Coordinates of C-alpha atoms in Angstrom, one line a residue:
M336 CA -35.2 -16.8 -24.9
R337 CA -35.1 -18.6 -28.1
T338 CA -35.7 -22.4 -28.0
R339 CA -34.4 -24.5 -30.8
H340 CA -35.5 -28.1 -31.5
R341 CA -32.4 -30.4 -31.3
L342 CA -31.8 -33.7 -33.5
F343 CA -29.6 -36.5 -32.7
T344 CA -28.0 -38.4 -35.7
G345 CA -26.3 -41.1 -34.2
L346 CA -24.0 -39.2 -31.6
G347 CA -26.5 -40.1 -28.8
A348 CA -25.7 -43.8 -29.0
A349 CA -21.9 -43.3 -29.5
A350 CA -19.4 -44.2 -26.7
L351 CA -17.0 -41.7 -25.4
I352 CA -13.6 -43.6 -24.6
T353 CA -11.5 -41.9 -22.2
A354 CA -8.5 -43.4 -20.4
G355 CA -10.2 -46.9 -20.9
L356 CA -13.4 -45.9 -19.5
V357 CA -16.6 -46.0 -21.6
I358 CA -18.8 -43.2 -20.9
T359 CA -22.1 -42.9 -22.6
P360 CA -23.2 -39.2 -23.1
I361 CA -26.5 -38.3 -21.3
A362 CA -29.0 -37.0 -23.9
A363 CA -29.6 -33.3 -23.8
H364 CA -32.7 -31.4 -23.7
A365 CA -33.8 -28.7 -26.2
D366 CA -32.9 -25.7 -23.8
N367 CA -30.9 -22.8 -25.0
L368 CA -28.4 -22.1 -22.2
L369 CA -27.0 -18.7 -23.4
T370 CA -27.8 -15.3 -22.0
N371 CA -29.0 -12.8 -24.6
P372 CA -28.6 -15.2 -27.5
G373 CA -30.3 -12.7 -30.0
F374 CA -28.9 -9.5 -28.5
E375 CA -32.7 -8.3 -28.2
T376 CA -31.7 -6.5 -24.9
G377 CA -30.0 -4.0 -27.0
S378 CA -26.7 -4.7 -25.0
L379 CA -24.0 -7.3 -24.7
T380 CA -25.3 -8.6 -21.5
G381 CA -24.0 -12.0 -20.9
W382 CA -21.1 -11.6 -23.6
T383 CA -17.5 -10.4 -23.1
C384 CA -16.1 -9.0 -26.2
A385 CA -12.3 -8.1 -26.3
G386 CA -11.1 -4.7 -26.3
G387 CA -14.5 -3.0 -26.6
T388 CA -14.7 -4.4 -30.3
G389 CA -18.4 -5.8 -29.9
S390 CA -21.4 -3.7 -30.2
V391 CA -25.3 -4.2 -30.9
V392 CA -26.7 -3.1 -34.1
S393 CA -30.3 -2.9 -35.6
T394 CA -29.1 -3.8 -39.1
P395 CA -28.3 -6.3 -40.5
V396 CA -30.3 -8.8 -38.5
R397 CA -31.3 -12.3 -39.0
S398 CA -34.5 -12.3 -36.9
G399 CA -35.8 -9.9 -34.2
T400 CA -34.6 -6.2 -34.1
K401 CA -30.8 -6.6 -33.1
A402 CA -27.6 -8.5 -33.7
L403 CA -23.9 -8.6 -32.8
A404 CA -21.3 -6.7 -34.7
G405 CA -17.7 -7.5 -34.1
A406 CA -15.1 -5.0 -35.4
A407 CA -12.2 -7.0 -36.4
S408 CA -9.0 -5.0 -37.1
A409 CA -5.5 -5.6 -37.9
S410 CA -4.5 -6.3 -34.4
N411 CA -7.8 -7.6 -32.9
N412 CA -10.0 -10.4 -34.2
A413 CA -13.2 -9.3 -32.2
R414 CA -13.6 -12.2 -30.0
C415 CA -16.9 -12.3 -28.0
A416 CA -17.5 -15.0 -25.6
Q417 CA -19.8 -16.4 -23.0
T418 CA -19.3 -19.0 -20.1
V419 CA -22.2 -21.3 -19.1
A420 CA -22.7 -24.1 -16.6
V421 CA -22.9 -27.6 -18.1
K422 CA -23.2 -31.1 -17.1
P423 CA -20.3 -33.7 -17.4
S424 CA -20.3 -36.4 -20.2
T425 CA -23.2 -34.6 -21.8
A426 CA -23.8 -33.9 -25.5
Y427 CA -24.5 -30.3 -26.6
T428 CA -25.1 -28.4 -29.9
L429 CA -23.8 -24.9 -30.5
S430 CA -25.2 -23.0 -33.4
A431 CA -25.1 -19.3 -34.9
W432 CA -26.1 -17.4 -37.9
V433 CA -23.2 -15.4 -39.1
R434 CA -22.2 -13.1 -41.9
G435 CA -18.8 -11.7 -43.0
N436 CA -15.4 -12.9 -43.8
Y437 CA -13.9 -15.8 -41.9
V438 CA -16.4 -15.6 -39.1
H439 CA -15.4 -18.2 -36.4
L440 CA -17.7 -20.2 -34.1
G441 CA -16.1 -22.5 -31.5
V442 CA -16.0 -23.9 -28.0
T443 CA -12.7 -23.1 -26.1
G444 CA -10.6 -26.2 -25.9
G445 CA -12.7 -27.8 -28.5
A446 CA -14.3 -27.7 -32.0
V447 CA -14.4 -24.7 -34.1
K448 CA -16.1 -24.0 -37.6
W449 CA -16.0 -20.8 -39.7
A450 CA -17.6 -19.2 -42.8
N451 CA -15.2 -18.1 -45.4
S452 CA -17.1 -15.3 -47.0
A453 CA -20.9 -15.1 -46.0
S454 CA -22.6 -11.9 -47.7
G455 CA -25.9 -13.0 -46.2
Y456 CA -26.6 -14.9 -42.8
T457 CA -25.3 -18.5 -42.9
Q458 CA -25.8 -21.0 -40.1
L459 CA -22.7 -22.7 -38.4
S460 CA -23.3 -25.6 -36.1
I461 CA -20.9 -27.6 -33.8
T462 CA -22.0 -30.7 -31.8
F463 CA -19.6 -31.5 -28.8
T464 CA -19.6 -33.8 -25.8
T465 CA -18.2 -32.5 -22.4
T466 CA -15.6 -34.4 -20.3
A467 CA -16.4 -36.5 -17.4
S468 CA -15.4 -33.5 -15.0
Q469 CA -16.4 -30.7 -17.0
T470 CA -18.9 -28.2 -15.4
S471 CA -18.5 -25.2 -17.6
A472 CA -17.9 -24.3 -21.2
E473 CA -16.8 -21.1 -22.9
V474 CA -18.4 -20.7 -26.3
Y475 CA -17.2 -17.7 -28.6
L476 CA -17.4 -16.0 -32.0
H477 CA -14.6 -14.0 -33.6
G478 CA -13.6 -12.7 -37.0
W479 CA -10.2 -12.4 -38.7
Y480 CA -7.6 -10.1 -38.5
G481 CA -8.0 -7.3 -41.2
Q482 CA -11.0 -8.8 -42.6
G483 CA -13.5 -6.1 -41.2
T484 CA -16.7 -6.2 -39.2
Y485 CA -18.8 -9.5 -38.9
N486 CA -22.2 -10.1 -37.6
A487 CA -24.0 -12.8 -35.5
D488 CA -27.5 -13.5 -34.5
D489 CA -29.7 -16.2 -33.0
I490 CA -26.8 -18.0 -31.2
A491 CA -28.0 -21.1 -29.3
L492 CA -26.3 -23.6 -27.0
D493 CA -28.8 -26.5 -26.7
G494 CA -28.4 -28.9 -23.8
P495 CA -29.3 -29.3 -20.1
G496 CA -28.0 -26.6 -17.6
G497 CA -25.4 -27.6 -15.4
G498 CA -24.4 -27.3 -11.7
G499 CA -27.3 -26.8 -9.5
G500 CA -29.9 -29.4 -10.5
N501 CA -33.3 -28.1 -9.4
D502 CA -31.6 -25.0 -8.0
T503 CA -33.7 -21.9 -9.0
Q504 CA -32.6 -19.4 -6.2
A505 CA -30.4 -16.6 -7.5
P506 CA -27.6 -15.2 -5.3
T507 CA -28.0 -12.1 -3.3
T508 CA -27.0 -8.8 -4.8
P509 CA -23.4 -7.9 -4.5
G510 CA -23.1 -5.2 -1.9
N511 CA -21.0 -1.9 -1.5
P512 CA -19.5 -1.7 -5.1
R513 CA -16.5 0.7 -5.1
V514 CA -13.7 2.0 -7.4
T515 CA -10.3 1.1 -6.0
S516 CA -8.0 2.5 -8.6
V517 CA -7.9 4.0 -12.0
T518 CA -5.6 4.4 -15.1
A519 CA -5.9 6.0 -18.4
N520 CA -7.3 2.7 -19.8
S521 CA -8.7 0.6 -16.8
V522 CA -10.7 0.8 -13.7
S523 CA -10.2 -1.6 -10.8
L524 CA -13.4 -2.2 -8.6
A525 CA -14.3 -4.3 -5.5
W526 CA -17.4 -5.3 -3.7
D527 CA -18.8 -7.2 -0.8
A528 CA -19.5 -11.0 -1.5
S529 CA -22.9 -12.3 -2.3
T530 CA -24.4 -15.4 -0.6
D531 CA -26.3 -18.2 -2.3
N532 CA -28.3 -21.3 -1.0
V533 CA -25.8 -23.4 -2.8
G534 CA -22.8 -21.3 -3.6
V535 CA -21.7 -18.4 -5.7
S536 CA -19.8 -19.5 -8.6
G537 CA -18.5 -16.0 -9.9
Y538 CA -19.3 -12.4 -10.6
E539 CA -19.8 -10.3 -13.7
V540 CA -19.0 -6.5 -13.9
V541 CA -21.2 -4.7 -16.4
R542 CA -20.6 -1.4 -18.2
T543 CA -22.8 -0.3 -21.0
G544 CA -23.4 -4.0 -22.1
Q545 CA -19.8 -5.0 -21.7
V546 CA -19.2 -7.8 -19.2
T547 CA -15.9 -8.8 -17.2
S548 CA -16.2 -11.9 -15.3
A549 CA -14.4 -12.4 -12.0
T550 CA -14.3 -15.4 -9.7
G551 CA -13.5 -13.2 -6.4
T552 CA -14.8 -10.0 -5.2
S553 CA -12.6 -7.7 -7.2
A554 CA -12.0 -7.1 -11.0
T555 CA -10.1 -4.7 -13.3
V556 CA -11.9 -3.7 -16.4
T557 CA -9.4 -3.0 -19.2
G558 CA -9.4 -1.7 -22.8
L559 CA -11.1 1.7 -21.7
S560 CA -10.4 5.0 -23.2
P561 CA -8.6 7.9 -21.5
S562 CA -10.4 10.9 -19.8
T563 CA -13.7 9.0 -20.3
Q564 CA -16.5 8.4 -17.6
Y565 CA -18.0 4.9 -17.2
S566 CA -20.7 3.4 -15.1
F567 CA -20.4 -0.2 -13.7
T568 CA -22.7 -2.6 -11.9
V569 CA -21.9 -6.0 -10.5
R570 CA -24.0 -9.2 -10.4
A571 CA -23.4 -12.8 -9.0
K572 CA -24.1 -16.0 -10.5
D573 CA -24.3 -19.5 -9.3
A574 CA -23.3 -22.8 -10.6
A575 CA -27.0 -23.4 -12.0
G576 CA -26.7 -20.2 -13.9
N577 CA -29.0 -18.2 -11.5
T578 CA -28.0 -14.5 -11.7
S579 CA -28.5 -11.9 -8.9
P580 CA -30.0 -8.6 -9.3
S581 CA -27.5 -6.0 -10.4
S582 CA -25.8 -3.8 -7.7
V583 CA -26.1 0.0 -7.5
A584 CA -24.2 1.6 -10.1
V585 CA -20.8 3.2 -9.4
T586 CA -18.9 5.7 -11.7
A587 CA -15.3 6.4 -12.6
T588 CA -13.4 8.6 -14.9
T589 CA -10.3 7.3 -16.5
G590 CA -7.0 9.2 -16.3
K591 CA -5.2 11.1 -19.1
D592 CA -3.1 9.3 -21.5
D593 CA 0.4 10.9 -20.4
G594 CA 2.5 8.2 -21.6
N595 CA 3.2 7.0 -18.2
P596 CA 3.6 3.1 -18.4
G597 CA 1.9 2.7 -15.0
P598 CA -0.2 4.4 -12.1
R599 CA 1.6 6.5 -9.7
F600 CA 0.5 7.5 -6.3
I601 CA 0.7 11.2 -6.1
Q602 CA -0.8 13.2 -3.5
A603 CA -0.8 16.9 -2.2
A604 CA -2.5 16.8 1.1
P605 CA -1.9 19.4 3.9
Y606 CA -3.1 18.6 7.4
L607 CA -6.6 19.6 8.6
Y608 CA -7.1 19.1 12.2
L609 CA -10.8 19.6 13.5
G610 CA -9.7 19.2 17.3
W611 CA -7.8 22.4 17.5
G612 CA -7.1 25.9 16.3
N613 CA -10.5 27.1 15.0
P614 CA -10.5 24.8 12.0
P615 CA -11.6 26.3 8.7
A616 CA -14.3 25.3 6.3
A617 CA -12.5 22.9 4.1
A618 CA -14.8 23.6 1.0
D619 CA -13.8 27.4 1.4
V620 CA -10.1 26.5 1.2
M621 CA -10.4 24.4 -1.7
R622 CA -12.2 27.0 -3.7
A623 CA -9.6 29.5 -2.7
T624 CA -6.6 27.3 -3.2
G625 CA -7.3 24.6 -5.7
V626 CA -6.1 22.0 -3.2
K627 CA -8.1 18.6 -3.5
W628 CA -6.8 16.3 -0.7
F629 CA -6.5 16.8 3.0
T630 CA -4.7 14.8 5.5
M631 CA -7.3 14.6 8.4
A632 CA -5.9 14.4 11.9
F633 CA -6.2 12.3 14.1
I634 CA -7.4 8.9 14.5
L635 CA -6.7 7.5 18.0
A636 CA -7.8 4.7 20.2
Q637 CA -10.7 4.7 22.6
N638 CA -11.5 2.0 25.1
G639 CA -8.8 -0.3 23.9
C640 CA -8.6 -1.0 20.2
N641 CA -11.5 1.1 18.9
P642 CA -10.7 3.9 16.3
T643 CA -12.1 7.3 17.1
W644 CA -11.2 10.9 16.2
D645 CA -9.0 12.2 19.1
S646 CA -10.1 9.2 21.2
Q647 CA -13.5 10.9 21.7
R648 CA -15.5 11.5 18.6
P649 CA -17.0 8.7 16.6
L650 CA -16.2 7.8 13.1
K651 CA -19.6 8.3 11.8
G652 CA -22.5 10.8 12.6
G653 CA -20.2 13.8 13.8
V654 CA -18.3 16.7 12.7
D655 CA -15.6 14.5 11.3
E656 CA -18.0 12.8 8.7
N657 CA -19.7 15.9 7.8
N658 CA -16.2 17.5 6.9
V659 CA -15.5 14.4 4.7
K660 CA -18.8 14.6 3.0
A661 CA -18.2 18.4 2.4
I662 CA -14.8 17.8 0.9
R663 CA -16.0 15.1 -1.3
A664 CA -18.9 17.3 -2.4
A665 CA -16.5 20.0 -3.5
G666 CA -14.6 17.5 -5.7
G667 CA -11.9 16.4 -3.2
D668 CA -11.1 13.6 -0.8
I669 CA -9.3 12.9 2.5
V670 CA -6.5 10.6 3.9
P671 CA -6.8 10.0 7.7
S672 CA -3.7 10.3 9.8
I673 CA -3.8 7.5 12.3
G674 CA -1.5 8.1 15.3
G675 CA 0.8 11.2 15.9
W676 CA 3.2 12.5 18.4
S677 CA 0.8 12.2 21.5
G678 CA -2.4 10.5 22.6
N679 CA -3.8 7.2 23.1
K680 CA -2.7 5.3 19.8
L681 CA -4.1 2.3 18.2
G682 CA -0.6 0.6 17.6
P683 CA 0.2 0.0 21.2
N684 CA -3.5 -0.8 22.3
C685 CA -4.2 -3.3 19.6
A686 CA -2.6 -6.5 20.9
T687 CA -2.0 -8.2 17.4
A688 CA -1.4 -7.3 13.9
E689 CA -4.8 -8.8 13.0
L690 CA -6.6 -6.6 15.7
L691 CA -4.8 -3.6 14.5
A692 CA -5.8 -4.4 10.9
G693 CA -9.4 -4.7 12.1
A694 CA -9.3 -1.2 13.6
Y695 CA -7.8 0.2 10.4
Q696 CA -10.6 -1.5 8.4
K697 CA -13.2 0.2 10.4
V698 CA -11.8 3.6 9.3
I699 CA -11.4 2.3 5.8
D700 CA -15.4 1.1 5.8
A701 CA -16.5 4.2 7.6
Y702 CA -15.3 6.4 4.5
G703 CA -14.7 4.1 1.7
L704 CA -11.1 5.3 1.7
K705 CA -8.6 5.2 -1.2
A706 CA -5.6 5.8 1.3
I707 CA -4.5 5.6 4.9
D708 CA -1.6 7.3 6.6
V709 CA 0.0 6.0 9.9
D710 CA 1.8 8.7 11.5
I711 CA 4.2 6.7 13.6
E712 CA 6.1 8.7 16.3
N713 CA 7.5 8.9 19.8
T714 CA 8.6 5.9 22.1
D715 CA 5.2 4.2 22.1
E716 CA 5.2 3.4 18.4
F717 CA 8.2 4.6 16.4
E718 CA 10.8 3.5 19.1
S719 CA 9.3 0.2 19.5
A720 CA 10.3 -2.7 17.5
A721 CA 7.2 -5.0 18.3
V722 CA 4.8 -1.9 17.4
Q723 CA 6.7 -1.2 14.3
D724 CA 6.2 -4.6 13.1
R725 CA 2.7 -4.8 14.2
I726 CA 1.7 -1.7 12.1
L727 CA 3.6 -3.0 9.0
T728 CA 1.9 -6.3 9.2
A729 CA -1.6 -4.7 9.7
L730 CA -0.9 -2.4 6.7
K731 CA -0.1 -5.6 4.7
I732 CA -3.2 -7.4 5.7
V733 CA -5.7 -4.2 4.9
K734 CA -3.9 -3.7 1.6
A735 CA -4.5 -7.4 0.8
N736 CA -8.0 -7.1 1.7
N737 CA -8.7 -3.8 -0.1
P738 CA -7.5 -4.0 -3.6
G739 CA -6.1 -0.5 -4.9
L740 CA -5.8 0.8 -1.3
R741 CA -2.7 3.0 -0.9
T742 CA -0.6 3.0 2.4
I743 CA 1.6 5.7 3.9
L744 CA 4.0 5.8 6.6
T745 CA 4.7 9.1 8.2
F746 CA 7.9 9.4 10.5
P747 CA 10.4 11.8 12.0
T748 CA 13.9 12.3 10.5
L749 CA 17.3 13.7 10.9
N750 CA 18.6 16.4 8.6
T751 CA 20.8 13.6 6.8
G752 CA 17.8 11.0 6.4
P753 CA 16.0 8.5 8.6
N754 CA 17.7 7.7 12.1
S755 CA 18.1 4.2 13.2
W756 CA 14.6 3.6 13.9
G757 CA 13.4 5.0 10.7
N758 CA 16.0 2.8 8.8
R759 CA 14.7 -0.1 10.9
L760 CA 11.1 0.8 9.6
I761 CA 12.2 0.8 6.0
E762 CA 14.1 -2.5 6.5
Q763 CA 11.2 -4.2 8.1
A764 CA 8.7 -3.0 5.4
K765 CA 10.9 -4.8 3.0
A766 CA 11.4 -7.9 5.1
L767 CA 7.7 -8.3 5.8
N768 CA 6.7 -7.5 2.2
A769 CA 4.5 -4.7 3.6
N770 CA 4.2 -3.1 0.0
I771 CA 4.1 0.5 1.4
D772 CA 3.3 3.0 -1.2
N773 CA 4.8 6.2 0.3
F774 CA 7.3 6.9 3.1
T775 CA 6.7 10.3 4.2
I776 CA 9.3 12.1 6.4
M777 CA 8.8 15.0 8.7
P778 CA 11.8 17.5 7.9
F779 CA 11.8 19.8 10.8
N780 CA 12.4 20.3 14.5
F781 CA 16.2 19.5 13.6
G782 CA 17.2 21.6 16.6
G783 CA 17.6 25.0 14.9
A784 CA 18.5 24.5 11.3
A785 CA 19.0 27.9 9.5
D786 CA 18.4 26.9 6.0
M787 CA 15.2 24.8 5.8
Y788 CA 15.1 24.3 2.0
A789 CA 18.9 22.9 2.4
A790 CA 18.0 20.8 5.4
T791 CA 14.6 19.4 3.9
V792 CA 16.5 18.5 0.5
N793 CA 19.2 16.8 2.5
S794 CA 17.1 14.6 4.5
T795 CA 14.8 13.7 1.8
E796 CA 17.9 12.7 -0.4
G797 CA 18.9 10.5 2.7
L798 CA 15.6 8.8 2.6
K799 CA 15.8 8.3 -1.1
N800 CA 19.2 6.6 -0.8
K801 CA 17.8 4.4 1.9
L802 CA 15.0 3.2 0.0
K803 CA 17.3 2.8 -2.9
S804 CA 19.6 0.5 -1.0
T805 CA 16.8 -1.4 1.0
F806 CA 14.7 -2.2 -2.0
G807 CA 17.0 -2.1 -4.9
W808 CA 15.2 0.7 -6.6
T809 CA 16.3 3.4 -9.2
D810 CA 16.6 6.9 -8.3
A811 CA 13.2 7.5 -9.9
E812 CA 11.6 4.4 -8.3
A813 CA 12.8 5.5 -4.9
Y814 CA 11.7 9.3 -5.4
A815 CA 8.2 8.0 -6.4
H816 CA 7.9 6.5 -3.1
V817 CA 9.1 9.5 -1.1
G818 CA 6.9 12.0 0.8
I819 CA 7.6 15.3 2.5
S820 CA 5.5 16.6 5.3
G821 CA 6.8 20.2 6.4
M822 CA 5.7 22.6 9.1
N823 CA 4.7 26.2 7.8
N824 CA 6.2 29.2 9.3
S825 CA 7.9 28.3 12.5
S826 CA 8.6 24.7 13.8
D827 CA 8.6 23.9 17.5
A828 CA 12.3 24.4 17.3
G829 CA 12.0 27.8 16.0
E830 CA 13.1 27.1 12.4
V831 CA 11.2 29.1 9.9
T832 CA 9.9 27.8 6.6
S833 CA 8.8 31.0 4.6
P834 CA 6.3 30.8 1.7
Q835 CA 9.3 31.3 -0.6
T836 CA 11.2 28.6 1.0
W837 CA 8.2 26.2 0.6
T838 CA 7.7 27.1 -2.8
R839 CA 11.4 26.1 -3.5
I840 CA 10.6 22.7 -1.7
R841 CA 7.7 22.1 -3.8
D842 CA 9.6 23.0 -7.1
W843 CA 12.4 20.6 -6.0
S844 CA 9.7 18.0 -5.3
N845 CA 8.1 18.3 -8.6
A846 CA 11.3 18.3 -10.5
N847 CA 12.3 15.0 -8.8
H848 CA 8.8 13.6 -9.0
I849 CA 8.4 12.5 -5.4
G850 CA 5.0 11.0 -4.5
R851 CA 3.5 13.2 -1.6
L852 CA 3.7 16.7 -0.3
S853 CA 1.9 17.9 3.1
F854 CA 2.4 20.3 5.8
W855 CA 1.3 21.0 9.3
A856 CA -1.3 22.6 9.1
V857 CA -3.9 24.3 7.3
N858 CA -5.3 25.7 10.6
R859 CA -2.1 27.8 10.9
D860 CA -2.2 28.9 7.3
R861 CA -4.0 32.3 7.8
P862 CA -5.2 34.5 6.5
N863 CA -4.6 33.6 3.0
W864 CA -4.0 30.0 2.7
E865 CA -0.7 30.8 1.1
F866 CA 1.0 27.4 2.0
T867 CA -2.0 25.6 1.0
A868 CA -2.0 27.2 -2.5
I869 CA 1.7 26.5 -2.8
T870 CA 1.1 22.8 -2.0
A871 CA -1.9 22.6 -4.5
G872 CA 0.7 23.2 -7.2
F873 CA 2.5 19.9 -6.3
T874 CA 2.1 17.7 -9.3
G875 CA 4.6 14.9 -8.5

C-alpha cells in the first residue's frame, strides 16, 4: 500500500453548515483507503470498470510496474470505480496521476476534476468532506467519449477508514458459489452467506480482475462476450473494509449470440427411471444419441416430509447420486421428477407450503440443481385444491431463494387441452404469482386415440390457448412456456406413438418453439434408443 502525507490548508478549521447545524470535520489520518491503488497486483482487484473497458498495463506507468488503462470509445467513457467505508463529517483527499484527453477524477455525488490534454502523467487532487450520515464513498476515474485510452496510476484516498472502529476481523469465506443462469452476455451467480463478528456489508464477484459488487448473496455479471468461458470467485467485506479470502472458483461459458433478446428455458429431457426396467447407463445413451438432459424419476416422501428416491433411496451416497455424477461428467445434467402417478408423495405429506419448500430445497441442495419438475397427478395432488396451492406456493418460495432456478409443472391433459383441474392449476399459478417456467402436459391415455400426432398437437394447442387467456401472453410467449411429455410406443390405453409419429411431434414442437420435450421412458427405448435420439433433436 502506498501512503501519502496529507496537508491541511485551512479546511480542517472550516465549519460545515448543514440545516442550521455547525459540524466541525474530524481531522483525517494519512492512510490510503483504496485497494490496489497502483494496480501492482497486475489485476483490477478492488476496481469495477464499465463494460470491460479497464485493463492493467505495464507501460506507460508513473511508478512501480503497472498502471490502469481505460479504453474510452464513442459509446463508453471507461468509468472505473471503487467504493470504500468512510466516517461521517470527516475530511478526505482524493488524488491520482493521469494521462490522456479529458481524464476525470471524482467522488460520486460530489466534486470532480479533469485534465484536458495530458501527454505525460499529471496529478489531479480533490478535497471533500463527508456528510453527517455518510459511511461510504465511491471514487471514480473515466475518460471521455471518443477521446481514446487514458491511463491512471498512484491513486490515493487519504483519511480514516470508516465503519468498524478497531475491527480487524475479516468475514468468513462465502460458501458454495454456483452459476444460476447464463446468457450470451451475462452470468448470474449465487452463494451462501458469510458471517462476521460485526456484520457483512457486501460482496464482490471477481473475474480476471474485474469486480462486480453485491449487497446480497447473488449477482449478475454483465458485459461479457458470447461463447466465452469465464472464471469467478466471491469475497465478502465488512464495514471496516476487512475482506474475506476468496471462495473457490466456478466457471461458466456464455451462450451464443443468436439475436434472442433474452434467455429462454429450453429442455429436451427424456425420463430415466432407476427404480425399474433394467435402467441403462446414462453416459452410454448420451454417447449414442446426443441427448444432454434426463428427467430422473421419482422423488417421493419417506417418514413424513423427507425427500428420497422412490421413498427408499437417500438423495446422497447411492446409485442415484452416482448416476447424476456420471451424467454431468459426460457433459449433461438432470432435472428430478418430484411426484408421479403413484407412491407416497411430498405434496400431501408436507403439511405447509414452507415445509414442502424445505423438502424441495433439500433436493436442490443435494445436486446443485438448475431446474426441478413437479409431476402432479392423481386425486391426492392434482385433484386437490389445497395440495395444488401448496405446491405452487412452495415452488414460488424456492424460486425466490434460488436465483435462476427453473420450475416445471407436469400434469395430465384431455385431447382438447387441460381439464378443469389443469385449468385451475394454471389459474392458481397466475393468482399466486408462482412464476412457473414451463407447463408440461402428458398427451396420452386419452382412451384410445387413433392418431397420436393429431391428438398431441390438439391438446398442446389447448394448453397454449389457456396460457394465453390466463397470463395475457402472445402465441409465441405461450408456446415458450409449453412442454410435451409423451409415451413412446404403446401407452397404457394402447395408443401407439411410433418413431415416425414422435419425429413429427418433435418437428412441430421445433416449428412452434415450445420450451420442453420429454417422453416416458428411456428404459423402454430399446434396443437402439431411437426415441431418445429423436428427442435430442429438439431445439425449441
